[in-house]
Coordinates of C-alpha atoms and ligand atoms in Angstrom, one line a residue:
X20 CA 41.1 188.9 138.4
X21 CA 39.2 190.9 141.0
X22 CA 35.6 192.1 140.8
X23 CA 34.5 195.7 140.2
X24 CA 31.1 197.1 141.1
X25 CA 29.9 200.7 140.6
X26 CA 26.6 202.3 141.2
X27 CA 25.1 205.7 140.7
X28 CA 21.5 206.3 141.7
X29 CA 19.2 206.8 144.7
X30 CA 19.4 203.3 146.4
X31 CA 21.5 202.7 149.5
X32 CA 25.1 202.4 148.3
X33 CA 26.1 200.0 151.1
X34 CA 23.5 197.4 150.1
X35 CA 23.8 197.7 146.4
X36 CA 27.6 197.6 146.3
X37 CA 27.8 194.7 148.8
X38 CA 25.1 192.7 147.0
X39 CA 27.1 193.2 143.8
X40 CA 30.4 192.2 145.4
X41 CA 28.9 189.0 146.9
X42 CA 28.0 188.1 143.3
X43 CA 31.5 188.8 142.2
X44 CA 33.3 187.2 145.1
X45 CA 34.1 184.2 142.8
X46 CA 36.6 186.6 141.0
X47 CA 38.7 187.1 144.1
X48 CA 38.2 187.2 147.9
X49 CA 41.3 188.1 149.8
X50 CA 40.3 191.7 150.6
X51 CA 37.7 194.2 149.6
X52 CA 36.6 197.8 149.8
X53 CA 34.2 200.5 148.8
X54 CA 34.3 204.3 148.3
X55 CA 31.8 207.1 147.8
X56 CA 31.5 210.8 148.1
X57 CA 29.7 212.0 151.2
X58 CA 29.1 215.7 151.6
X59 CA 31.9 216.5 149.2
X60 CA 34.4 214.2 150.9
X61 CA 35.8 210.9 149.7
X62 CA 34.9 208.1 152.1
X63 CA 36.7 204.8 151.8
X64 CA 36.2 201.5 153.8
X65 CA 38.5 198.6 153.2
X66 CA 39.0 195.2 154.8
X67 CA 41.4 192.3 154.7
X68 CA 39.7 188.9 154.4
X69 CA 36.4 187.7 153.1
X70 CA 33.5 190.1 152.2
X71 CA 31.8 189.4 155.5
X72 CA 34.5 191.6 157.2
X73 CA 33.7 194.5 154.9
X74 CA 30.0 194.0 155.5
X75 CA 30.5 194.2 159.3
X76 CA 32.6 197.4 158.9
X77 CA 29.8 199.0 156.7
X78 CA 27.2 198.1 159.3
X79 CA 29.1 200.2 161.9
X80 CA 30.3 202.9 159.5
X81 CA 28.1 203.0 156.4
X82 CA 29.0 205.1 153.4
X83 CA 26.5 207.4 151.8
X84 CA 26.0 209.7 148.7
X85 CA 24.8 209.0 145.2
X86 CA 27.8 207.3 143.5
X87 CA 30.0 204.6 144.8
X88 CA 32.6 202.0 143.7
X89 CA 33.4 198.6 145.2
X90 CA 36.0 195.9 144.7
X91 CA 36.8 192.4 145.7
X92 CA 40.4 191.5 145.3
X93 CA 42.6 188.6 144.2
X94 CA 46.1 189.9 145.0
X95 CA 48.6 190.2 142.1
X96 CA 50.9 193.1 143.3
X97 CA 51.2 193.4 147.0
X98 CA 50.1 190.9 149.6
X99 CA 46.4 190.8 150.7
X100 CA 46.2 193.6 153.4
X101 CA 44.0 196.6 154.3
X102 CA 46.6 198.9 152.7
X103 CA 46.7 197.0 149.4
X104 CA 42.9 196.5 149.2
X105 CA 41.1 198.7 146.7
X106 CA 39.9 201.4 146.3
X107 CA 43.3 203.0 146.0
X108 CA 43.5 206.7 146.6
X109 CA 45.7 209.6 145.4
X110 CA 47.8 211.9 147.6
X111 CA 45.0 214.5 148.0
X112 CA 42.5 211.9 149.2
X113 CA 40.0 213.0 146.5
X114 CA 40.3 210.4 143.8
X115 CA 39.5 206.7 144.3
X116 CA 40.2 203.9 141.9
X117 CA 39.2 200.2 141.7
X118 CA 41.0 198.1 139.2
X119 CA 40.9 194.6 137.7
X120 CA 44.0 193.5 135.8
X121 CA 47.7 194.3 135.8
X122 CA 49.6 197.5 135.0
X123 CA 52.7 196.2 133.4
X124 CA 54.7 199.5 133.4
X125 CA 53.7 200.5 137.0
X126 CA 57.3 200.4 138.2
X127 CA 58.5 203.1 135.8
X128 CA 55.4 205.2 136.2
X129 CA 55.7 205.0 140.0
X130 CA 59.3 206.2 139.8
X131 CA 58.2 209.2 137.7
X132 CA 55.4 210.0 140.0
X133 CA 57.6 209.8 143.1
X134 CA 60.0 212.3 141.4
X135 CA 56.9 214.5 141.1
X136 CA 56.4 214.2 144.9
X137 CA 53.6 211.7 145.0
X138 CA 53.5 209.6 148.1
X139 CA 52.5 206.0 147.8
X140 CA 50.8 204.1 150.6
X141 CA 50.5 200.6 149.1
X142 CA 52.4 198.0 147.1
X143 CA 49.8 197.7 144.4
X144 CA 50.2 198.6 140.7
X145 CA 46.7 200.1 141.0
X146 CA 47.8 203.0 143.2
X147 CA 49.8 204.3 140.2
X148 CA 46.5 204.9 138.4
X149 CA 45.1 207.1 141.2
X150 CA 48.2 209.3 141.3
X151 CA 48.4 209.5 137.5
X152 CA 44.8 210.7 137.4
X153 CA 45.6 213.2 140.2
X154 CA 48.6 214.4 138.1
X155 CA 46.4 214.9 135.1
X156 CA 43.2 216.2 136.8
X157 CA 41.9 219.4 135.3
X158 CA 38.4 219.5 136.7
X159 CA 37.1 217.0 134.3
X160 CA 37.4 213.3 135.4
X161 CA 36.7 211.9 132.0
X162 CA 39.5 213.9 130.4
X163 CA 42.0 213.1 133.1
X164 CA 41.2 209.4 133.0
X165 CA 41.6 209.4 129.2
X166 CA 44.9 211.1 129.5
X167 CA 46.1 208.8 132.2
X168 CA 45.1 205.5 130.6
X169 CA 47.0 206.4 127.5
X170 CA 50.2 206.0 129.7
X171 CA 49.2 202.6 131.1
X172 CA 50.4 199.3 129.6
X173 CA 48.8 196.0 130.5
X174 CA 45.3 194.7 130.8
X175 CA 42.9 196.6 133.0
X176 CA 39.4 197.7 133.8
X177 CA 38.9 200.6 136.2
X178 CA 36.2 202.6 137.9
X179 CA 37.0 206.0 139.3
X180 CA 35.3 208.7 141.4
X181 CA 36.5 212.1 142.4
X182 CA 35.1 214.2 145.3
X183 CA 34.6 217.3 143.1
X184 CA 32.3 215.5 140.7
X185 CA 30.0 213.5 143.1
X186 CA 27.3 212.7 140.5
X187 CA 29.4 210.5 138.2
X188 CA 31.6 207.5 137.9
X189 CA 34.1 207.1 135.1
X190 CA 35.0 203.6 133.9
X191 CA 37.5 202.4 131.3
X192 CA 38.2 199.0 129.8
X193 CA 41.4 197.7 128.2
X194 CA 41.7 194.0 128.3
X195 CA 39.7 193.1 131.4
X196 CA 35.9 192.6 131.3
X197 CA 33.5 195.4 132.2
X198 CA 29.8 195.8 131.6
X199 CA 27.3 198.6 132.1
X200 CA 23.8 198.2 133.4
X201 CA 21.1 200.8 132.4
X202 CA 18.6 201.0 135.2
X203 CA 15.6 203.1 135.9
X204 CA 17.1 206.4 137.1
X205 CA 20.2 204.5 138.1
X206 CA 23.3 203.3 136.3
X207 CA 25.7 200.5 137.2
X208 CA 28.9 198.9 136.0
X209 CA 30.5 195.6 137.0
X210 CA 33.0 193.0 136.0
X211 CA 30.2 190.5 135.3
X212 CA 26.4 190.5 134.7
X213 CA 25.3 188.7 137.9
X214 CA 26.4 191.7 140.0
X215 CA 23.8 194.0 138.4
X216 CA 21.0 191.7 137.3
X217 CA 18.8 192.4 140.3
X218 CA 18.6 196.0 139.2
X219 CA 18.4 195.8 135.4
X220 CA 18.4 193.5 132.5
X221 CA 19.6 196.1 130.0
X222 CA 23.3 195.6 129.6
X223 CA 26.0 197.1 127.4
X224 CA 29.3 195.3 127.1
X225 CA 32.3 197.5 127.0
X226 CA 35.1 196.8 124.4
X227 CA 38.7 197.5 124.8
X228 CA 39.7 201.2 124.5
X229 CA 36.3 202.4 125.6
X230 CA 35.4 204.8 128.4
X231 CA 32.0 205.4 129.9
X232 CA 30.7 208.2 132.1
X233 CA 27.9 207.0 134.4
X234 CA 25.3 209.4 135.8
X235 CA 22.1 208.3 137.4
X236 CA 20.0 209.3 134.4
X237 CA 22.5 208.7 131.6
X238 CA 25.5 206.8 130.4
X239 CA 27.8 208.3 127.7
X240 CA 30.4 206.2 125.9
X241 CA 33.7 207.4 124.4
X242 CA 36.6 205.9 122.4
X243 CA 40.1 206.4 123.6
X244 CA 40.5 209.6 121.6
X245 CA 37.5 211.0 123.6
X246 CA 35.1 210.8 120.6
X247 CA 31.5 210.0 121.6
X248 CA 30.4 206.6 120.4
X249 CA 27.0 204.8 120.4
X250 CA 26.8 201.3 121.8
X251 CA 24.1 198.7 121.4
X252 CA 22.4 197.4 124.5
X253 CA 21.3 193.8 125.0
X254 CA 18.7 192.3 127.2
X255 CA 19.7 189.5 129.6
X256 CA 17.1 186.8 129.5
X257 CA 18.4 184.3 132.1
X258 CA 16.9 184.3 135.5
X259 CA 18.7 185.5 138.7
X260 CA 17.2 182.4 140.6
X261 CA 19.8 180.3 138.8
X262 CA 22.4 182.2 140.9
X263 CA 21.1 180.9 144.2
X264 CA 22.3 177.8 146.0
X265 CA 18.8 176.6 146.6
X266 CA 18.6 173.5 148.8
X267 CA 22.3 172.8 148.3
X268 CA 25.0 173.4 150.9
X269 CA 27.4 174.8 148.2
X270 CA 27.3 176.1 144.7
X271 CA 29.7 173.3 143.7
X272 CA 27.3 170.6 144.8
X273 CA 24.4 172.3 143.1
X274 CA 26.4 172.6 139.9
X275 CA 27.4 168.9 140.1
X276 CA 23.8 168.0 140.4
X277 CA 22.8 170.3 137.5
X278 CA 25.0 168.3 135.1
X279 CA 22.4 165.8 133.8
X280 CA 20.1 168.6 132.9
X281 CA 22.9 170.7 131.2
X282 CA 23.9 167.7 129.1
X283 CA 20.3 166.9 128.3
X284 CA 19.6 170.4 127.2
X285 CA 22.7 170.6 125.1
X286 CA 22.0 167.3 123.3
X287 CA 18.6 168.6 122.4
X288 CA 20.0 171.9 121.2
X289 CA 22.8 170.4 119.2
X290 CA 21.1 167.5 117.5
X291 CA 17.9 168.3 115.6
X292 CA 16.3 165.4 113.6
X293 CA 19.7 163.7 113.5
X294 CA 21.4 166.8 112.1
X295 CA 24.1 168.8 113.9
X296 CA 23.3 172.4 115.0
X297 CA 26.3 173.9 116.6
X298 CA 24.5 177.1 117.3
X299 CA 23.9 180.6 116.0
X300 CA 27.5 181.7 116.7
X301 CA 29.1 178.9 114.7
X302 CA 29.8 180.5 111.4
X303 CA 32.2 178.1 109.7
X304 CA 30.8 176.6 106.5
X305 CA 31.3 172.8 105.8
X306 CA 33.8 174.0 103.1
X307 CA 35.9 175.9 105.7
X308 CA 36.3 172.7 107.7
X309 CA 36.4 169.9 105.3
X310 CA 40.1 170.3 104.4
X311 CA 41.5 170.9 107.9
X312 CA 44.9 169.3 108.3
X313 CA 45.4 170.0 112.0
X314 CA 43.6 171.1 115.1
X315 CA 45.3 172.9 118.0
X316 CA 43.4 173.1 121.2
X317 CA 44.6 175.6 123.8
X318 CA 43.1 176.2 127.2
X319 CA 44.0 176.4 130.9
X320 CA 43.2 174.1 133.9
X321 CA 40.0 172.1 133.8
X322 CA 39.3 173.5 130.3
X323 CA 42.6 172.2 129.2
X324 CA 41.6 168.8 130.5
X325 CA 38.4 168.9 128.5
X326 CA 40.5 170.0 125.5
X327 CA 42.8 167.0 126.1
X328 CA 39.8 164.7 125.8
X329 CA 38.9 166.6 122.7
X330 CA 42.3 165.6 121.2
X331 CA 41.3 161.9 121.5
X332 CA 37.9 162.6 120.0
X333 CA 39.1 164.6 117.0
X334 CA 41.7 162.0 116.2
X335 CA 39.4 159.0 116.8
X336 CA 36.3 160.3 115.1
X337 CA 37.5 162.8 112.5
X338 CA 41.0 161.4 112.0
X339 CA 42.5 164.9 112.2
X340 CA 45.9 165.4 113.8
X341 CA 45.2 167.3 117.0
X342 CA 47.6 168.9 119.5
X343 CA 46.5 170.2 122.9
X344 CA 48.5 172.9 124.7
X345 CA 48.3 174.8 127.9
X346 CA 47.6 178.4 126.8
X347 CA 50.4 180.0 128.9
X348 CA 52.8 177.8 127.0
X349 CA 51.1 178.0 123.6
X350 CA 51.2 181.8 123.5
X351 CA 54.9 182.0 124.0
X352 CA 56.2 179.1 122.0
X353 CA 55.8 180.4 118.5
X354 CA 54.1 177.2 117.3
X355 CA 54.5 176.0 113.8
X356 CA 51.0 176.0 112.2
X357 CA 49.9 176.0 108.6
X358 CA 46.9 177.6 106.9
X359 CA 44.6 174.6 107.3
X360 CA 44.9 174.5 111.1
X361 CA 41.9 175.2 113.3
X362 CA 42.8 176.7 116.7
X363 CA 40.2 176.0 119.4
X364 CA 40.2 178.0 122.6
X365 CA 38.2 176.2 125.4
X366 CA 37.1 178.4 128.3
X367 CA 34.3 178.5 130.8
X368 CA 34.6 182.2 131.6
X369 CA 35.7 183.4 128.1
X370 CA 38.0 185.8 129.9
X371 CA 41.1 183.8 130.8
X372 CA 44.0 186.0 129.9
X373 CA 46.4 183.3 128.6
X374 CA 43.7 181.6 126.5
X375 CA 42.7 185.0 125.1
X376 CA 46.3 185.7 124.3
X377 CA 46.7 182.3 122.6
X378 CA 43.6 183.0 120.5
X379 CA 45.1 186.4 119.4
X380 CA 48.4 184.7 118.6
X381 CA 46.5 182.3 116.3
X382 CA 44.6 185.1 114.7
X383 CA 47.9 187.0 114.1
X384 CA 49.0 183.9 112.1
X385 CA 45.8 184.1 110.0
X386 CA 44.5 180.7 111.3
X387 CA 40.9 179.8 111.8
X388 CA 39.8 180.3 115.3
X389 CA 36.9 178.7 117.2
X390 CA 36.1 179.0 120.8
X391 CA 34.1 176.8 123.1
X392 CA 32.9 179.1 125.8
X393 CA 30.3 179.3 128.5
X394 CA 29.8 183.0 129.1
X395 CA 28.0 184.7 126.2
X396 CA 29.5 187.9 125.0
X397 CA 32.8 187.3 126.8
X398 CA 36.0 188.5 125.2
X399 CA 37.1 185.2 123.9
X400 CA 33.7 184.6 122.3
X401 CA 33.7 188.0 120.7
X402 CA 37.2 187.7 119.3
X403 CA 36.6 184.3 117.8
X404 CA 35.5 183.7 114.2
X405 CA 33.1 181.1 115.5
X406 CA 31.9 180.1 119.0
X407 CA 30.2 177.0 120.2
X408 CA 28.5 177.8 123.5
X409 CA 28.8 175.4 126.4
X410 CA 25.3 176.5 127.7
X411 CA 26.0 175.3 131.2
X412 CA 24.4 178.4 132.8
X413 CA 26.3 180.6 135.4
X414 CA 28.9 178.6 137.2
X415 CA 29.6 180.2 140.5
X416 CA 31.7 177.6 142.4
X417 CA 35.3 178.3 141.7
X418 CA 36.0 174.6 140.8
X419 CA 34.6 174.0 137.4
X420 CA 32.1 171.0 137.2
X421 CA 29.2 171.5 134.9
X422 CA 31.1 173.6 132.4
X423 CA 33.7 170.8 132.2
X424 CA 31.3 168.0 131.3
X425 CA 29.5 170.3 128.8
X426 CA 32.8 171.3 127.2
X427 CA 33.5 167.6 126.7
X428 CA 30.0 167.2 125.2
X429 CA 30.6 170.1 122.7
X430 CA 33.9 168.7 121.7
X431 CA 32.3 165.2 121.2
X432 CA 29.7 166.7 119.0
X433 CA 32.2 168.8 117.1
X434 CA 34.4 165.8 116.5
X435 CA 31.4 163.8 115.1
X436 CA 30.4 166.8 113.0
X437 CA 33.9 166.9 111.4
X438 CA 33.8 163.2 111.0
X439 CA 30.6 163.5 109.0
X440 CA 32.1 166.3 106.8
X441 CA 35.1 164.3 106.1
X442 CA 33.5 160.9 105.8
X443 CA 35.8 159.6 108.5
X444 CA 33.2 157.4 110.2
X445 CA 30.3 155.5 108.6
X446 CA 27.0 157.4 108.8
X447 CA 25.6 154.5 110.8
X448 CA 28.4 154.7 113.3
X449 CA 27.8 158.4 113.8
X450 CA 24.1 157.7 114.3
X451 CA 24.9 155.0 116.8
X452 CA 27.1 157.4 118.8
X453 CA 24.5 160.1 118.8
X454 CA 21.9 157.6 120.1
X455 CA 24.3 156.5 122.8
X456 CA 24.5 160.1 123.9
X457 CA 20.8 160.4 124.6
X458 CA 21.2 157.8 127.4
X459 CA 24.0 159.8 129.1
X460 CA 21.8 162.2 131.3
X461 CA 19.9 159.2 132.7
X462 CA 23.2 157.5 133.5
X463 CA 24.5 160.7 135.1
X464 CA 21.4 160.7 137.4
X465 CA 22.1 157.1 138.3
X466 CA 25.6 158.0 139.4
X467 CA 24.4 161.1 141.4
X468 CA 21.8 158.9 143.2
X469 CA 24.8 156.9 144.6
X470 CA 26.6 160.0 145.9
X471 CA 26.5 158.6 149.4
X472 CA 28.8 155.8 148.6
X473 CA 31.4 158.3 147.4
X474 CA 30.9 160.2 150.6
X475 CA 31.7 157.1 152.5
X476 CA 34.9 156.6 150.5
X477 CA 35.9 160.2 151.1
X478 CA 35.3 159.6 154.9
X479 CA 37.7 156.6 154.9
X480 CA 40.4 158.7 153.1
X481 CA 39.9 162.1 154.6
X482 CA 43.2 162.1 156.5
X483 CA 45.3 161.0 153.6
X484 CA 47.5 163.8 152.3
X485 CA 48.8 162.4 149.0
X486 CA 46.6 161.0 146.3
X487 CA 47.6 159.6 142.9
X488 CA 45.0 159.5 140.1
X489 CA 45.7 157.1 137.2
X490 CA 44.0 156.5 133.9
X491 CA 44.8 155.6 130.3
X492 CA 43.6 156.6 126.9
X493 CA 40.7 159.1 126.9
X494 CA 40.5 158.8 130.7
X495 CA 44.1 159.9 131.2
X496 CA 42.9 163.5 131.1
X497 CA 40.1 162.4 133.5
X498 CA 42.8 161.4 136.0
X499 CA 44.4 164.8 135.6
X500 CA 41.1 166.5 136.2
X501 CA 40.3 164.2 139.3
X502 CA 43.6 165.2 140.8
X503 CA 43.1 168.9 140.1
X504 CA 39.6 168.9 141.6
X505 CA 40.8 167.3 144.7
X506 CA 43.8 169.5 145.3
X507 CA 42.2 172.8 144.5
X508 CA 39.3 172.5 146.9
X509 CA 40.5 170.2 149.7
X510 CA 44.2 171.3 149.6
X511 CA 45.2 167.6 149.7
X512 CA 48.1 166.9 147.4
X513 CA 47.1 164.9 144.3
X514 CA 48.8 164.1 141.0
X515 CA 47.3 162.7 137.9
X516 CA 49.3 160.3 135.8
X517 CA 48.9 158.2 132.7
X518 CA 48.8 154.7 134.4
X519 CA 51.5 153.3 132.0
X520 CA 54.0 156.0 133.1
X521 CA 53.9 155.1 136.8
X522 CA 56.9 152.7 136.6
X523 CA 59.0 155.4 134.9
X524 CA 59.3 157.3 138.2
X525 CA 56.1 158.1 140.2
X526 CA 55.7 154.6 141.5
X527 CA 58.6 155.4 143.9
X528 CA 56.0 157.5 145.8
X529 CA 53.8 154.6 146.5
X530 CA 54.0 153.0 149.9
X531 CA 51.7 151.3 152.3
X532 CA 48.3 153.0 152.3
X533 CA 49.0 155.5 149.5
X534 CA 45.5 156.1 148.0
X535 CA 45.5 155.6 144.2
X536 CA 42.3 156.5 142.3
X537 CA 42.2 154.2 139.2
X538 CA 39.9 154.9 136.3
X539 CA 39.3 151.4 135.1
X540 CA 36.1 151.6 133.1
X541 CA 35.4 149.1 130.2
X542 CA 37.6 150.3 127.3
X543 CA 40.2 149.2 124.8
X544 CA 42.9 149.7 127.5
X545 CA 41.0 148.0 130.4
X546 CA 43.3 145.0 130.6
X547 CA 46.3 147.4 130.6
X548 CA 44.7 149.4 133.5
X549 CA 44.3 146.2 135.5
X550 CA 48.0 145.5 135.2
X551 CA 48.9 149.0 136.2
X552 CA 46.6 148.7 139.2
X553 CA 48.4 145.5 140.2
X554 CA 51.7 147.2 140.0
X555 CA 50.8 149.9 142.5
X556 CA 48.7 147.5 144.7
X557 CA 51.7 145.2 145.1
X558 CA 53.6 148.2 146.5
X559 CA 50.9 148.7 149.2
X560 CA 48.7 151.3 147.6
X561 CA 45.0 151.4 148.6
X562 CA 43.0 151.3 145.4
X563 CA 39.8 153.3 144.8
X564 CA 38.6 152.2 141.4
X565 CA 36.0 153.8 139.1
X566 CA 34.7 150.8 137.1
X567 CA 31.8 149.8 134.9
X568 CA 28.8 148.0 136.4
X569 CA 29.0 144.3 135.9
X570 CA 32.8 144.2 136.2
X571 CA 33.5 141.2 138.4
X572 CA 37.3 141.4 138.4
X573 CA 37.9 144.8 139.6
X574 CA 36.8 144.3 143.2
X575 CA 39.4 141.7 143.8
X576 CA 42.2 144.2 143.2
X577 CA 40.5 147.3 144.7
X578 CA 39.8 148.4 148.3
X579 CA 36.9 150.5 147.1
X580 CA 35.0 150.4 143.8
X581 CA 32.5 152.9 142.5
X582 CA 30.6 151.6 139.5
X583 CA 29.3 153.7 136.7
X584 CA 26.7 152.5 134.1
X585 CA 28.1 151.0 130.9
X586 CA 28.7 153.4 128.1
X587 CA 30.9 153.9 125.1
X588 CA 34.6 154.4 125.8
X589 CA 34.7 157.8 124.1
X590 CA 31.8 159.3 126.1
X591 CA 32.9 157.8 129.4
X592 CA 34.9 160.9 130.6
X593 CA 31.5 162.6 131.1
X594 CA 30.3 159.9 133.5
X595 CA 33.7 159.4 135.1
X596 CA 33.8 163.1 136.0
X597 CA 30.9 162.8 138.4
X598 CA 32.4 160.5 141.0
X599 CA 35.7 162.4 140.8
X600 CA 34.0 165.7 141.4
X601 CA 32.0 164.2 144.3
X602 CA 35.2 162.7 145.9
X603 CA 36.8 166.1 145.8
X604 CA 33.7 167.8 147.1
X605 CA 33.2 165.5 150.1
X606 CA 37.0 165.4 150.9
X607 CA 36.9 169.2 151.0
X608 CA 33.8 169.3 153.2
X609 CA 35.2 166.7 155.6
X610 CA 38.4 168.7 155.8
X611 CA 36.3 171.8 156.5
X612 CA 37.4 173.8 153.5
X613 CA 35.7 176.7 151.9
X614 CA 34.5 174.6 148.9
X615 CA 33.1 177.4 146.7
X616 CA 36.0 179.8 147.4
X617 CA 39.2 177.9 147.9
X618 CA 42.2 179.8 149.1
X619 CA 44.4 181.6 146.6
X620 CA 42.1 181.0 143.7
X621 CA 39.6 183.0 141.7
X622 CA 37.0 181.9 139.2
X623 CA 38.0 184.2 136.3
X624 CA 41.8 184.4 135.7
X625 CA 42.1 187.7 133.8
X626 CA 45.8 188.1 134.5
X627 CA 48.5 186.1 132.9
Ligands
LIG780 C1 39.5 174.4 138.0 C2 39.2 175.5 137.2 C3 40.3 176.2 136.5 C4 39.8 176.8 135.1 C5 40.9 177.6 134.5 C6 40.5 178.1 133.1 O1 38.4 173.8 138.6 O2 38.0 175.9 137.1 O3 41.4 175.4 136.3 O4 39.4 175.7 134.3 O5 41.2 178.7 135.3 O6 39.3 178.9 133.2 P1 38.4 179.1 132.0 O7 37.7 177.8 131.7 O8 37.4 180.2 132.5 O9 39.2 179.6 130.9

């Protein structure tokens, strides 16, 4: 994880680097730092804590010069501290490195470097890179970086400066994202596009094994052998205004409220005159997909929950056996998969290390690989044979909201598309389902207009410290997601469970006043859910039910009920997500948590 920002040009380094780091803060925020070359000397400022601390330091002691690098950190090796913050510096104090990723062989490299009299100041794997470059430095930073990275194992993106070459920054990518911005008499590099978009819309995406030398009036690209290469630039069309919070108190709240529009836009994009259009990056032909025997969905966290919902959809609509796996498990379990298996990677960021590794694992087995991704041009998207974009727009809040519901929508459409190819459902039934979708954005708005009643529920339960979320069928993954949302941003313990499993163990946790969030919308398992609610209620649980408007029975067995508009069972997870997101949001706000940047987390998990 971590965010890298680099700038060479005439603007004030303090403001350009800080503005970029603010935009990258979602990638990590336990410490930060910047470095530049001022009058031939390397200057470094570092701070433990949120970026505000670094900003205050820079107001007192600004850096200067023409080229600077910055970093916002999510600790992997070494606890968050001033010492372990990046930039990391070599023994001579002339070379500074910022790094995103992990150097797997740092231990053996460090031992060797110590034997060669290098003195280490931090507990990071990154410091090894600074000393290695020092060891290899021969007056040409590009050459010494190339020589050094050839010794590194792991996944990393780095930006390096040296005091004897003050007009340039050298960057290198191997497994962690890095983009270059081509400005007007200025050049930039960053871990993600939002960091540079205020300066330029001309962007080049680095691939693994590539190095770039940034000067203010030029950027040169090289492969790992040092051979010059040409790279294609692309123009970013989306607007930076979508990166602001606007009238909302938090990005998360803004992103929750954007969902009806995201779903509406995607329905319009994906269904044209009753025909499916899965987008320009969907390259599979009907022939490729008509004979699939299995689907394996692999993803992490919230994207895994969306994938889990996808399993129900593929099996129900397309009658294809579907497995869903957590990527960090999938990648190491040597799964048995045949030639007609489609492996789907679901990811908001498109950079999640485990999901990417799972995708590579599937490719190594010569399987068809599809990704469902939000960030265009991300590594997972680029390495997949086909990609269906989530089109949710930039998601800044660490907790995924709008990407999740749009992932479900894409899986829903994909399942209907496969159903059509395989004649699994009648054409009229597919049409009916597509018509039902059109109503969903309006229903989402109806739910959001009642956000206050969720806030009132959150107020009543704000001091509870253990929640249970239960659901069945396609809303079992919704229960998992509701629990994850709550715990990750409010730090209140929450567990999601299939309601039918409660009596096999977890019901022992229920005592007087235990809050249980029960997803009991109208469905084929509604009656079963009512029995499961009774089971926990009779043990004293306080029930918060998510039910369907018009349900007269639910309020008799619930302490609180939030009603969603009627909808088809298979599309209900999109609507159910909203009250669960709002419950998590208000619980976090009432507990005074940092909603957009919860502790210990980062938006893009580029380490395994
Ligand atoms: C939780 C959340 C995470 C991500 C997970 C995978 O709100 O956002 O659980 O879903 O880290 O990330 P992506 O989707 O970027 O692969």
